[in-house]
XYZ file of C-alpha atoms in Angstrom:
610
model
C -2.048 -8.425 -58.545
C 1.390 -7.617 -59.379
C 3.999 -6.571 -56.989
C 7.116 -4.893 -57.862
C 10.347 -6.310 -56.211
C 12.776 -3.394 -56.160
C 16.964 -3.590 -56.297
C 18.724 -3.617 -52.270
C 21.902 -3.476 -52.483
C 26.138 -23.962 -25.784
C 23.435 -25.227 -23.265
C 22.448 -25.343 -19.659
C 19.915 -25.434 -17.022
C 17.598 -22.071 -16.877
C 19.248 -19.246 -15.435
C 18.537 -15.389 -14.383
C 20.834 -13.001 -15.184
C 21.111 -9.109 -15.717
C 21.590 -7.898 -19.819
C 22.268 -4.045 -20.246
C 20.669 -2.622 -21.880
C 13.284 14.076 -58.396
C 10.544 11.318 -56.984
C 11.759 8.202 -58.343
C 11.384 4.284 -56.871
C 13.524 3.400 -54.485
C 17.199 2.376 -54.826
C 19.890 0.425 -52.818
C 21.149 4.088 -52.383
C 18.621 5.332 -51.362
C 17.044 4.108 -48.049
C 13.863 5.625 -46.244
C 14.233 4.410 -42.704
C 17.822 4.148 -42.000
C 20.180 1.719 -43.935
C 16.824 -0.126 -44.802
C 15.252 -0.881 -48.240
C 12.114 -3.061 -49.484
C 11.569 -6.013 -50.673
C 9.120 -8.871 -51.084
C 10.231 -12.488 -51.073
C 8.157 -15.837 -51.897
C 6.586 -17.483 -48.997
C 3.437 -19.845 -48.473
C 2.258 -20.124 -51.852
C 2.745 -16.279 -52.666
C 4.631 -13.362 -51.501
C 5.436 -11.301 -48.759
C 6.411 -7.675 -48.196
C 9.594 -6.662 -45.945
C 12.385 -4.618 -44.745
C 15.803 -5.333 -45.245
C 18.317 -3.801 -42.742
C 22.096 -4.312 -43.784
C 24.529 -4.006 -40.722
C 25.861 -1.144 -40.482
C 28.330 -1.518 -37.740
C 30.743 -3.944 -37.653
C 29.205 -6.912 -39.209
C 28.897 -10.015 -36.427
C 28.399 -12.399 -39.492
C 24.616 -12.821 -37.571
C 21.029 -11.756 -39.023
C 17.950 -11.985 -36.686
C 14.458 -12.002 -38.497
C 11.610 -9.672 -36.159
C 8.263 -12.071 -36.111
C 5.577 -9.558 -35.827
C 2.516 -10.159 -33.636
C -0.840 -10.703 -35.633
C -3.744 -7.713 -36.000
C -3.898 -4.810 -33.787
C -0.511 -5.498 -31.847
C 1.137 -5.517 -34.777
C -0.057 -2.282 -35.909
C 0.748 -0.973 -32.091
C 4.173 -2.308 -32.111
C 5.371 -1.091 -35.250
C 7.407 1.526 -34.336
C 9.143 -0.701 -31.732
C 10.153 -3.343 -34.528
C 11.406 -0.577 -37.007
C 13.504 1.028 -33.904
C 14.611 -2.291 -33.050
C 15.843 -3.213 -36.710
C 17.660 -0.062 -36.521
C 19.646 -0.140 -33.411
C 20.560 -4.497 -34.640
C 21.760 -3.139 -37.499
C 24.261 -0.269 -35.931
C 25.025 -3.324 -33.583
C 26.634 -5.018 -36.228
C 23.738 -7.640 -37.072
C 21.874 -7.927 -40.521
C 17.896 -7.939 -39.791
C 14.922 -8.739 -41.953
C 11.029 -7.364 -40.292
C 8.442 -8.605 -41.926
C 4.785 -8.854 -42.690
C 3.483 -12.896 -42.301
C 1.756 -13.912 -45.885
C -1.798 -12.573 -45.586
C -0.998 -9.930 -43.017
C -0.233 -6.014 -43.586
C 1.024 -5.410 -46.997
C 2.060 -8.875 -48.099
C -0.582 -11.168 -50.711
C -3.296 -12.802 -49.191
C -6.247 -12.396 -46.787
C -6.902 -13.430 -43.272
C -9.838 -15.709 -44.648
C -7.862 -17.798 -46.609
C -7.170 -21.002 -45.383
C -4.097 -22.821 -43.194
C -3.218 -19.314 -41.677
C -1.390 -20.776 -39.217
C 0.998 -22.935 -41.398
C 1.251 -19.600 -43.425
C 2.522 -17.532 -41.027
C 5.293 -20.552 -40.037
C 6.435 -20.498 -43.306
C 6.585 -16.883 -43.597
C 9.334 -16.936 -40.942
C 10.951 -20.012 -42.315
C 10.939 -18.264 -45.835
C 12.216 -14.831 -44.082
C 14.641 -16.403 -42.312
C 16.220 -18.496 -45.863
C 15.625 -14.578 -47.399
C 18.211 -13.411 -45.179
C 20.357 -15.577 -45.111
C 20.840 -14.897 -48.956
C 21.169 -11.433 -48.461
C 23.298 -11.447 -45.824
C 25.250 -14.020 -46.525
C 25.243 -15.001 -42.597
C 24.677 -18.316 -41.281
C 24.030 -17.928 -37.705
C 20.275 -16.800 -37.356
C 18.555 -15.582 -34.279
C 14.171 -14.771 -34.536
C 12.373 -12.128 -32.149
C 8.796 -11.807 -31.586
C 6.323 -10.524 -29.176
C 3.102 -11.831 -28.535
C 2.481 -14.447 -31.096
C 4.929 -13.490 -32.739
C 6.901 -14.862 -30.087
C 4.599 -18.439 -30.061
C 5.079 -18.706 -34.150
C 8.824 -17.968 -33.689
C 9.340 -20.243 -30.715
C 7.591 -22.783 -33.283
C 9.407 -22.148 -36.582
C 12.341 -22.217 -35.111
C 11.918 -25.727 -33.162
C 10.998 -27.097 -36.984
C 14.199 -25.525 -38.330
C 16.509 -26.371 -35.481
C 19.360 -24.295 -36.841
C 18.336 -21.215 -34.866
C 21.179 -19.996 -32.594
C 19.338 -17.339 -30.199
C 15.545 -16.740 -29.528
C 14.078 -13.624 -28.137
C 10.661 -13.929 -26.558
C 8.660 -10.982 -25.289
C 5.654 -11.539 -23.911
C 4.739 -14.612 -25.913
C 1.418 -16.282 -25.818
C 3.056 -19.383 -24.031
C -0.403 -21.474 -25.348
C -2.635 -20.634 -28.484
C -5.282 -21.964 -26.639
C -4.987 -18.999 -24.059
C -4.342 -16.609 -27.163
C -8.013 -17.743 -28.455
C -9.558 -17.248 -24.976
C -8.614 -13.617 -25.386
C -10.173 -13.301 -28.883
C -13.305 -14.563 -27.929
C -13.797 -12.348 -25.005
C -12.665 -9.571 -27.162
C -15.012 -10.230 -30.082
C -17.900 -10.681 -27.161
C -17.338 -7.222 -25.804
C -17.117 -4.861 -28.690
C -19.555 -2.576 -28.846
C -20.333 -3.690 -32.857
C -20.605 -7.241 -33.227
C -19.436 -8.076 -36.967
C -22.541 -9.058 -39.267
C -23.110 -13.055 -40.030
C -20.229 -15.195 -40.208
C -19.153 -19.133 -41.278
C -20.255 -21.028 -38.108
C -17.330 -20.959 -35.917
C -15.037 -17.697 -37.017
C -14.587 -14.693 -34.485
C -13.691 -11.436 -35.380
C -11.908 -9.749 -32.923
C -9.747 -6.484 -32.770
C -9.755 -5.784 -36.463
C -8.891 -9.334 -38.003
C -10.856 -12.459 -38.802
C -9.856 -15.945 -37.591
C -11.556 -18.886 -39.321
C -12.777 -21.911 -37.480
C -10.177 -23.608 -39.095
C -7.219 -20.776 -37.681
C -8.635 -20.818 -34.625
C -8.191 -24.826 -34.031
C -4.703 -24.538 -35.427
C -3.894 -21.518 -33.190
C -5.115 -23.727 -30.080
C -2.654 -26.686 -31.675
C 0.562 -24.323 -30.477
C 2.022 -24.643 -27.196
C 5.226 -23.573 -26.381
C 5.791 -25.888 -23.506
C 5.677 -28.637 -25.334
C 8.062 -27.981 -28.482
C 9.302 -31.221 -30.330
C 13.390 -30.041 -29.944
C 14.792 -27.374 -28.951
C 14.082 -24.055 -30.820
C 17.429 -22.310 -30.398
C 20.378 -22.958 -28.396
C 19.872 -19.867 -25.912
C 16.118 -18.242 -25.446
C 15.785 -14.625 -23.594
C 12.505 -14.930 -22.026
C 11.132 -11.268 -21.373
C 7.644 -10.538 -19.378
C 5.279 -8.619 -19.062
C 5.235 -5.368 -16.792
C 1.849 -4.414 -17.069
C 0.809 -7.586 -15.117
C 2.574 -10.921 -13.824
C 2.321 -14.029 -15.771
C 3.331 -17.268 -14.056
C 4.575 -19.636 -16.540
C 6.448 -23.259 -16.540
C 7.819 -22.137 -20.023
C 11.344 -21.864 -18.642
C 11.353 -25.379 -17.284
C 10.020 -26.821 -20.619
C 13.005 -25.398 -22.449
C 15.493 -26.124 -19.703
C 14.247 -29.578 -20.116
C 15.007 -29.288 -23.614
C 18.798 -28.352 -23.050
C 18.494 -24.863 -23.718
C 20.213 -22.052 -22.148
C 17.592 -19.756 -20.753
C 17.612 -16.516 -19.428
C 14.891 -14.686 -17.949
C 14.129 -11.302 -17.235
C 11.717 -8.426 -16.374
C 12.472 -5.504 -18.640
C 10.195 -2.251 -18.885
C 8.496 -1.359 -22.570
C 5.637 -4.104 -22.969
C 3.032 -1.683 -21.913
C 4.219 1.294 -23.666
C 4.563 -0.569 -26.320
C 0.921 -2.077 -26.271
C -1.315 1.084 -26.322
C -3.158 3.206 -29.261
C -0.495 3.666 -32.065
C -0.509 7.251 -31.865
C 0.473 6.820 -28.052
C 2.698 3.439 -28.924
C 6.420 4.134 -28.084
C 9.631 2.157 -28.358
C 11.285 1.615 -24.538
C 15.014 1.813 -25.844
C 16.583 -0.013 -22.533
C 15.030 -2.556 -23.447
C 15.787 -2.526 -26.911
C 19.680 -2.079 -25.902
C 19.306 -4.767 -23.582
C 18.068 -7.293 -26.478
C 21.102 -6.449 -28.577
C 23.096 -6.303 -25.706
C 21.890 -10.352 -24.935
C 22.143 -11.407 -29.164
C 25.607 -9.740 -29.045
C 26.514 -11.846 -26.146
C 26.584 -15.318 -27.961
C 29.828 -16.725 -28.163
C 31.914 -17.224 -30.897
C 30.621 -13.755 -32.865
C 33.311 -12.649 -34.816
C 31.723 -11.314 -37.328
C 32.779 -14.139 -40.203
C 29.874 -14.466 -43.027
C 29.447 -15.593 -46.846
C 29.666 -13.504 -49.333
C 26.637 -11.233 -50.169
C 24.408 -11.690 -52.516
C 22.635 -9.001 -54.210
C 18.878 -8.357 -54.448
C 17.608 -8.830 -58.455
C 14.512 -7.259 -59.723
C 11.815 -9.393 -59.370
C 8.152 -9.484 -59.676
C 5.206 -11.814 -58.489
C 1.427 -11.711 -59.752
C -1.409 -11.650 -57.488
C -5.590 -12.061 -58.702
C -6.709 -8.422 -60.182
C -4.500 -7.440 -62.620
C -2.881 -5.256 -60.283
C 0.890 -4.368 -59.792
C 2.371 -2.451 -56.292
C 5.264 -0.305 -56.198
C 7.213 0.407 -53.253
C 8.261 4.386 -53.517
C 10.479 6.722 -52.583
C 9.618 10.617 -52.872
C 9.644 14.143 -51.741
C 12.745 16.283 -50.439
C 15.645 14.024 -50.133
C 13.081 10.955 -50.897
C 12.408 10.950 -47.175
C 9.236 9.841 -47.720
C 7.479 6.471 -48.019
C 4.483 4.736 -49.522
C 2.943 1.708 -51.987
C 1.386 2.650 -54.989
C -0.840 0.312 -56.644
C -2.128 0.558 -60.265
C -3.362 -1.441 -62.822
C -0.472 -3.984 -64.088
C -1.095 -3.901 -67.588
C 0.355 -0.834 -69.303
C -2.146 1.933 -70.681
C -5.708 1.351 -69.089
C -5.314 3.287 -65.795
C -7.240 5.924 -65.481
C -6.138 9.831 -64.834
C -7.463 9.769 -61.168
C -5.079 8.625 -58.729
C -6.643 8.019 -54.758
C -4.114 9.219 -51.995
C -5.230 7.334 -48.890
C -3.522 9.807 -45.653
C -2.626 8.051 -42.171
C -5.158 7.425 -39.805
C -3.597 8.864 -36.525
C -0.004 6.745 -35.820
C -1.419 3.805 -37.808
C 1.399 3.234 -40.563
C 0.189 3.194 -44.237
C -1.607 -0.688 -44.172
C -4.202 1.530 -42.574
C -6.498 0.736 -39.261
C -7.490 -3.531 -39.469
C -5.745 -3.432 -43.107
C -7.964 -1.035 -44.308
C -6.009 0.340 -46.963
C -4.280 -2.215 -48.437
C -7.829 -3.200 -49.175
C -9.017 -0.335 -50.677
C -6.370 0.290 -52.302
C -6.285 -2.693 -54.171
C -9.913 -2.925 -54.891
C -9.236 0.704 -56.231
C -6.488 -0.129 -58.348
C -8.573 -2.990 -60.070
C -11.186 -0.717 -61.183
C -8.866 1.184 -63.155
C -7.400 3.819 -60.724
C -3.951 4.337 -58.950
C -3.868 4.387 -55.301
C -1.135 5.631 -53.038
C -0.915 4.553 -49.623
C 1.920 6.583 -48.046
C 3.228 7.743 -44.816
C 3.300 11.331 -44.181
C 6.638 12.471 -42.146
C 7.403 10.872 -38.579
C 4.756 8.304 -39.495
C 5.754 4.742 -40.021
C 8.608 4.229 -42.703
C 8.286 8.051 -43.524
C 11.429 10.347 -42.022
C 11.051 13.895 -40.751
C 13.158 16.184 -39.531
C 11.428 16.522 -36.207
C 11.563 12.723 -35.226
C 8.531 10.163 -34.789
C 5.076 12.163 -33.846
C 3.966 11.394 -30.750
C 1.182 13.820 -29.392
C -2.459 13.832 -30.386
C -1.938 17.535 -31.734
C 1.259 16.174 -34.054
C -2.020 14.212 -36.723
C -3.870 17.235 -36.678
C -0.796 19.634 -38.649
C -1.356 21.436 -41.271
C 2.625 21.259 -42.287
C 1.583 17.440 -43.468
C 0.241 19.168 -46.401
C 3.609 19.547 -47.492
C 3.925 15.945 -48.106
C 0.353 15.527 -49.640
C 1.903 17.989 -52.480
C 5.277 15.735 -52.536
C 2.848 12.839 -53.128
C 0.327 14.652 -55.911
C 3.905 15.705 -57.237
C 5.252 12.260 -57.764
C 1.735 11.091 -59.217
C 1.811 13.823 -61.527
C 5.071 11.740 -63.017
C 2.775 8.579 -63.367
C 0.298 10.516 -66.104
C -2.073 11.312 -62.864
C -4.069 14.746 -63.525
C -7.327 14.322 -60.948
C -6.310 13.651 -57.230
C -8.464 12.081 -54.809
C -7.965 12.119 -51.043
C -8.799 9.974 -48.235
C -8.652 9.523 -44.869
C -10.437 8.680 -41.739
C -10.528 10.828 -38.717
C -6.779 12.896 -38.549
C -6.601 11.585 -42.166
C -9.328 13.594 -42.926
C -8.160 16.836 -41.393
C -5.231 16.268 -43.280
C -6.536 15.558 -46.467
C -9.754 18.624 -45.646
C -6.346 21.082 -45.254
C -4.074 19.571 -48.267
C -7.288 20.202 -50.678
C -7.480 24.133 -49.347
C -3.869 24.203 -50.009
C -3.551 22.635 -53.686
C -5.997 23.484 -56.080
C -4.718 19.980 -58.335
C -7.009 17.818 -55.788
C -9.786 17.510 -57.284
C -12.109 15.381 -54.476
C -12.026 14.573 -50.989
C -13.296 11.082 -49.032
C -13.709 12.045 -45.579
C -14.516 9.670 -43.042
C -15.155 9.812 -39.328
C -13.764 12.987 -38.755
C -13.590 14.709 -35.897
C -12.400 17.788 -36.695
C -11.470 19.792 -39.954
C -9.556 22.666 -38.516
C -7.673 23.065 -35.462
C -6.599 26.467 -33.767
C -3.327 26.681 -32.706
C -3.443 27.589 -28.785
C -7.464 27.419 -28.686
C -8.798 25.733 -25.737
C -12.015 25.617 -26.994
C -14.462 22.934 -25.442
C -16.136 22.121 -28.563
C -12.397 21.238 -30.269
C -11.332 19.646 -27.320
C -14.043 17.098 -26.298
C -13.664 16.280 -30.418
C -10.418 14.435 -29.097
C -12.585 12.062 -25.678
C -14.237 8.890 -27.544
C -17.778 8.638 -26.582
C -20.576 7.908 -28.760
C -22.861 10.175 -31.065
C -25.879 12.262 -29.668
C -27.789 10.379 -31.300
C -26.300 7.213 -30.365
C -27.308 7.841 -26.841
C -31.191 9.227 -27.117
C -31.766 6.035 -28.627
C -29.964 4.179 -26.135
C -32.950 5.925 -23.657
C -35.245 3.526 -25.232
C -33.431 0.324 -24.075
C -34.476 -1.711 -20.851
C -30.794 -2.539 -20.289
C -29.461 0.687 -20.398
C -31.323 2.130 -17.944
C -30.450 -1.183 -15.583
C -26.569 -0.326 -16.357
C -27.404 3.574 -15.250
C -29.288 2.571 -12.254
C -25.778 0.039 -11.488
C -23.777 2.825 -12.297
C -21.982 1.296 -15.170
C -22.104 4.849 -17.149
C -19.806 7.734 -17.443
C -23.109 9.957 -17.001
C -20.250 12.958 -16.244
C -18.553 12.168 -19.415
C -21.739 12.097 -21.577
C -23.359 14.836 -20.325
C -20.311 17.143 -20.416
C -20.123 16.071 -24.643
C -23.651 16.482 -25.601
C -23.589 20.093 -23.367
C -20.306 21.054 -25.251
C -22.847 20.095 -28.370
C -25.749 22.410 -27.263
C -23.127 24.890 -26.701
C -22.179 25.433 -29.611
C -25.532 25.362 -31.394
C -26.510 28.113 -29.067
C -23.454 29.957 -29.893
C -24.053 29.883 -33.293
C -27.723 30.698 -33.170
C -26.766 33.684 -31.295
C -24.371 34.632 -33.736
C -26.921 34.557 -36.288
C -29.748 36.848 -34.547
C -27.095 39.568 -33.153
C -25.125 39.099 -36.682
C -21.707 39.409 -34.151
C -19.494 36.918 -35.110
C -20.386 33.238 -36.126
C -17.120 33.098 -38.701
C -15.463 30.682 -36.631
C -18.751 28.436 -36.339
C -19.346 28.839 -40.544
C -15.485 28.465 -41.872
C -15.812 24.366 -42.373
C -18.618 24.967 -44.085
C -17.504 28.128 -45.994
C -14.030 26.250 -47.245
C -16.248 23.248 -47.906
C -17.927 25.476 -50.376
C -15.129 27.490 -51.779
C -13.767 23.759 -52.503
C -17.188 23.410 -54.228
C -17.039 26.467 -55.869
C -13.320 25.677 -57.869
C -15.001 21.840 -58.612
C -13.355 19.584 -56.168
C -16.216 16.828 -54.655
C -16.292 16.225 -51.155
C -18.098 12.665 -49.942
C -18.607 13.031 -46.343
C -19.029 8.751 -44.629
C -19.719 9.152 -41.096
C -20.764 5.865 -38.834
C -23.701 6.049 -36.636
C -22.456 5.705 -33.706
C -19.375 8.057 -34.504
C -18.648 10.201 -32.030
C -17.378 12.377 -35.097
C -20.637 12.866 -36.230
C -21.806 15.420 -34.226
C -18.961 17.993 -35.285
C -19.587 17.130 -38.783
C -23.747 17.613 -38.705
C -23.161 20.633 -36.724
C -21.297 22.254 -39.398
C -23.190 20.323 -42.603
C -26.065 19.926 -41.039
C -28.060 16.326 -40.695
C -27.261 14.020 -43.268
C -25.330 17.217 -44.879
C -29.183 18.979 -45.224
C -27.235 22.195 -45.284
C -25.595 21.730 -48.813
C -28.242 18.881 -49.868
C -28.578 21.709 -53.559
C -24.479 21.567 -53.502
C -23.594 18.782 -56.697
C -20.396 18.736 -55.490
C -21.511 17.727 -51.923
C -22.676 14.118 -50.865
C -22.924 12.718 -46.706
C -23.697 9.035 -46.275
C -24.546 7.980 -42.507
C -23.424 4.537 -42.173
C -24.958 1.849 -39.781
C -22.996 -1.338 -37.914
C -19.708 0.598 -38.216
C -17.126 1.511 -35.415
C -14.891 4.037 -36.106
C -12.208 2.387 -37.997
C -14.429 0.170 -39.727
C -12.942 -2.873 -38.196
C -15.408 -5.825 -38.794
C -14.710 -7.147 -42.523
C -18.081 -6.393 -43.297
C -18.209 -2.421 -42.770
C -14.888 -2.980 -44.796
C -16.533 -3.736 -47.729
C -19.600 -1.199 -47.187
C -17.442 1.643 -47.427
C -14.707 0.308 -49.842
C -17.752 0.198 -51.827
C -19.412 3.391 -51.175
C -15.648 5.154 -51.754
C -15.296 3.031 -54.941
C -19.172 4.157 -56.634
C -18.652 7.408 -55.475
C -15.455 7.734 -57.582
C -16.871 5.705 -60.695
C -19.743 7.862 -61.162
């Protein structure tokens, strides 16, 4: 796979103390998020994919590389890095985020070996990265999590690191593993058969071999010292008592510890996540502390067009497009000029999940799509991720379910139309889906339709419908729970009162509800529009030739919106050629084992070959 690189422009003892807080690529002029632009540098091996944000204010001749946590916190705290590179760079520092080799949209998998070793290197390779492109030689890392633990480490191998931020780390890897076993143990799908030894837990895979290198990390017991001055920063969703500050004190470093709001906000669903900016102000407040900042650096060095090669065939694009290229996304497509086919896949955000998709999801089907011939855009649609809009970050339920994000599906089909695209495919999963179910009504170029898990398909502005609004509560399918009747332990967890009986009863009566409304529609033959229009647009998509493959999980709560309107397994247009439902088994509803992965990469990937 090919990847296109585009042009961009004193110590003490431990102390406590109060910080205040026309669609083209993309070009150095031309930044999506604010005064940021790609890039990919080498790292580990291979490559990895990052954002480089030049100061802005006046320079402080420092640049401070963000160390992203690993799986689903990284993919919860993405808005807070991107804010956070932001408001560094205003402050007058140079900043490089990042995705760790094998993580998000850099090369390589989470099953590859020495993950741990990778991800070190990632930051020491970041870190050299921006130092070139900067031109700075004072360097200060920031993590959260484990991102915190691998920066802590990194930077005690480097030992030129002046400042260390540490939020929340994972002061011992060994803890960190404790939590993905117990996590992996309580999901509700347990991933299919594994190499003895691997867990899967919260969307990402850790070897055998990860997991005994993750438990080789402890932060109390560093070799040197990691960085002249460390800002230790809890928790305040619970206490956790630590000796971390000692260790470092011990090491000679000046430590300074404090209990800032944001970890908890930060830490929730991605479409809830949300950047605590006192905090934020209160890190750059603390980097822009360090003595001796007066803002002297080396020259800068300028970005060159580069390019790195990856197994497939396949080359990625970073891209700019729509009005006043405000919008952002990766396009990958077969590397070698000529053989890519007409059909280009748009894969639509899956609630606040940026454009990797939920557990990597797209990056994986996108590339597995781009080797079989096609071109597939992963993009953000406005206030998502790296994608602007003119009313600010989304950040309500009813925000993914708008039908003015059809507007940038069309930017998107627009800019594909420039790469010889003339049949357009769209995906998504759950609030994807309702976008892409409303962009194919809109635009009568998209010719198919993948959706998957959805919960609804059409939203009425100021209805307070039941039906649509128990769509929007996670429980399980109906017919998830009459076969969970028929086990033993169920009914011991009823009798122990370990069920939301309430909360399942309400869903499947909301259910019966609207059967019986519809059935009553149908003998009095008052009414019953609202109840038919999915399935009436479905067919007027149908009727102009655009395919619609419906891939619903089991156990998808989802599933009982879409039956009700297609019927089971989509009976009610089983005679329609242009209609097709798969019911999927051992899937949750972002497909998060690696194994439901593959089944529906694959199902999406036949469906579109035939």
């Amino acid at each position: 796979m090919e990847l296109s690189h585009l042009p961009v422009g004193a110590h003490g003892a431990a102390q406590r103390t109060s910080v205040r807080a026309t669609p083209r690529p993309l070009a150095a002029d031309q930044p999506v998020v604010e005064g940021a632009v790609p890039l990919v540098f080498d790292a580990a091996g291979s490559w990895c994919f990052g954002w480089y944000h030049r100061a802005t204010g006046a320079p402080r001749g420092v640049g401070v590389v963000l160390c992203r946590p690993i799986g689903y916190e990284a993919m919860c705290s993405y808005q807070t890095y991107t804010r956070l590179a932001e408001l560094l760079a205003r402050a007058g520092f140079d900043v490089l985020r990042f995705d760790y080799q094998g993580t998000g949209e850099s090369a390589g998998d989470d099953a590859d070996p020495y993950r741990v070793r990778a991800w070190m290197a990632s930051i020491q390779c970041a870190a050299a990265q921006l130092r070139s492109l900067a031109g700075v030689s004072r360097l200060a890392l920031f993590g959260v999590r484990l991102g915190a633990t691998l920066a802590a480490h990194a930077a005690s191998e480097m030992g030129d690191i002046e400042s260390l931020v540490l939020w929340a780390p994972c002061v011992t890897g060994r803890a960190f593993t404790r939590e993905l076993r117990a996590a992996s143990a309580n999901r509700a799908i347990q991933p299919g058969a594994a190499n003895e030894g691997d867990v899967e837990a919260l969307g990402c895979l850790y070897t055998a071999q990860t997991l005994q290198d993750l438990q080789a990390l402890d932060c109390t017991r560093l070799q040197q010292m990691p960085a002249g001055r460390v800002l230790l920063i809890g928790r305040d969703d619970m206490p956790v008592a630590s000796n971390l500050p000692q260790a470092l004190q011990s090491l000679g470093v000046h430590t300074t510890c404090e209990a800032l709001p944001g970890y908890a906000r930060m830490m929730v669903e991605p479409h809830e996540s949300a950047p605590e900016f006192a905090t934020l102000d209160a890190i750059a407040a603390w980097l822009a502390a360090a003595p001796g900042l007066d803002g002297a650096s080396l020259p800068r060095l300028p970005v060159r067009v580069r390019s790195g090669e990856l197994e497939g065939g396949v080359r990625e694009s970073a891209i700019s497009f729509g009005p006043e290229n405000a919008l952002f996304g990766v396009l990958a497509e077969p590397a070698q000029a000529g053989i890519a086919s007409e059909t280009a896949v748009l894969l639509l955000n899956v609630g606040g999940n940026y454009r990797a998709g939920p557990n990597r999801l797209y990056v994986r089907m996108a590339r597995s799509l781009a080797a079989a011939g096609m071109h597939a855009f992963r993009f953000d649609l406005g206030g998502i991720g790296d994608s602007r809009s003119a009313t600010g970050p989304r950040s309500r339920t009813r925000d993914y379910f708008s039908i003015a994000a059809a507007a940038d599906v069309r930017a998107a089909i627009d800019f594909l139309t420039t790469r010889g695209c003339s049949k357009f495919v769209l995906v998504g999963v759950c609030s994807g889906s309702y976008v892409a179910f409303q962009a194919a009504l809109a635009d009568d170029r998209v010719t198919g339709q993948v959706l998957m898990n959805s919960r609804l398909l059409e939203w009425r502005e100021g209805d307070d419908d039941a039906w649509q609004a128990s769509m929007q509560q996670h429980y399980k399918s109906s017919a998830f729970y009459w076969r969970a009747l028929l086990r033993p332990e169920v009914h011991r967890r009823l009798w122990r009162g370990e069920v939301d009986v309430r909360g399942i009863a309400r869903r499947l009566a909301t259910v019966a509800h609207a059967r019986l409304r519809r059935a009553a529609a149908r003998l009095t033959g008052h009414g019953g529009q609202r109840e038919e229009s999915v399935i009436a647009s479905t067919r007027r998509l149908s009727a102009r030739g655009t395919d619609t493959l419906v891939v619903m999980a089991a156990q998808d709560d989802g599933r009982d919106y879409m039956e009700f309107h297609f019927g089971t397994g989509g009976s009610r247009l089983r005679n329609d050629p242009h209609f097709r439902m798969v019911v999927v088994d051992d899937s949750d509803h972002t497909f998060s084992t690696r194994q439901s992965q593959q089944n529906v990469i694959g199902i999406v990937q036949r469906h579109l070959l035939r």
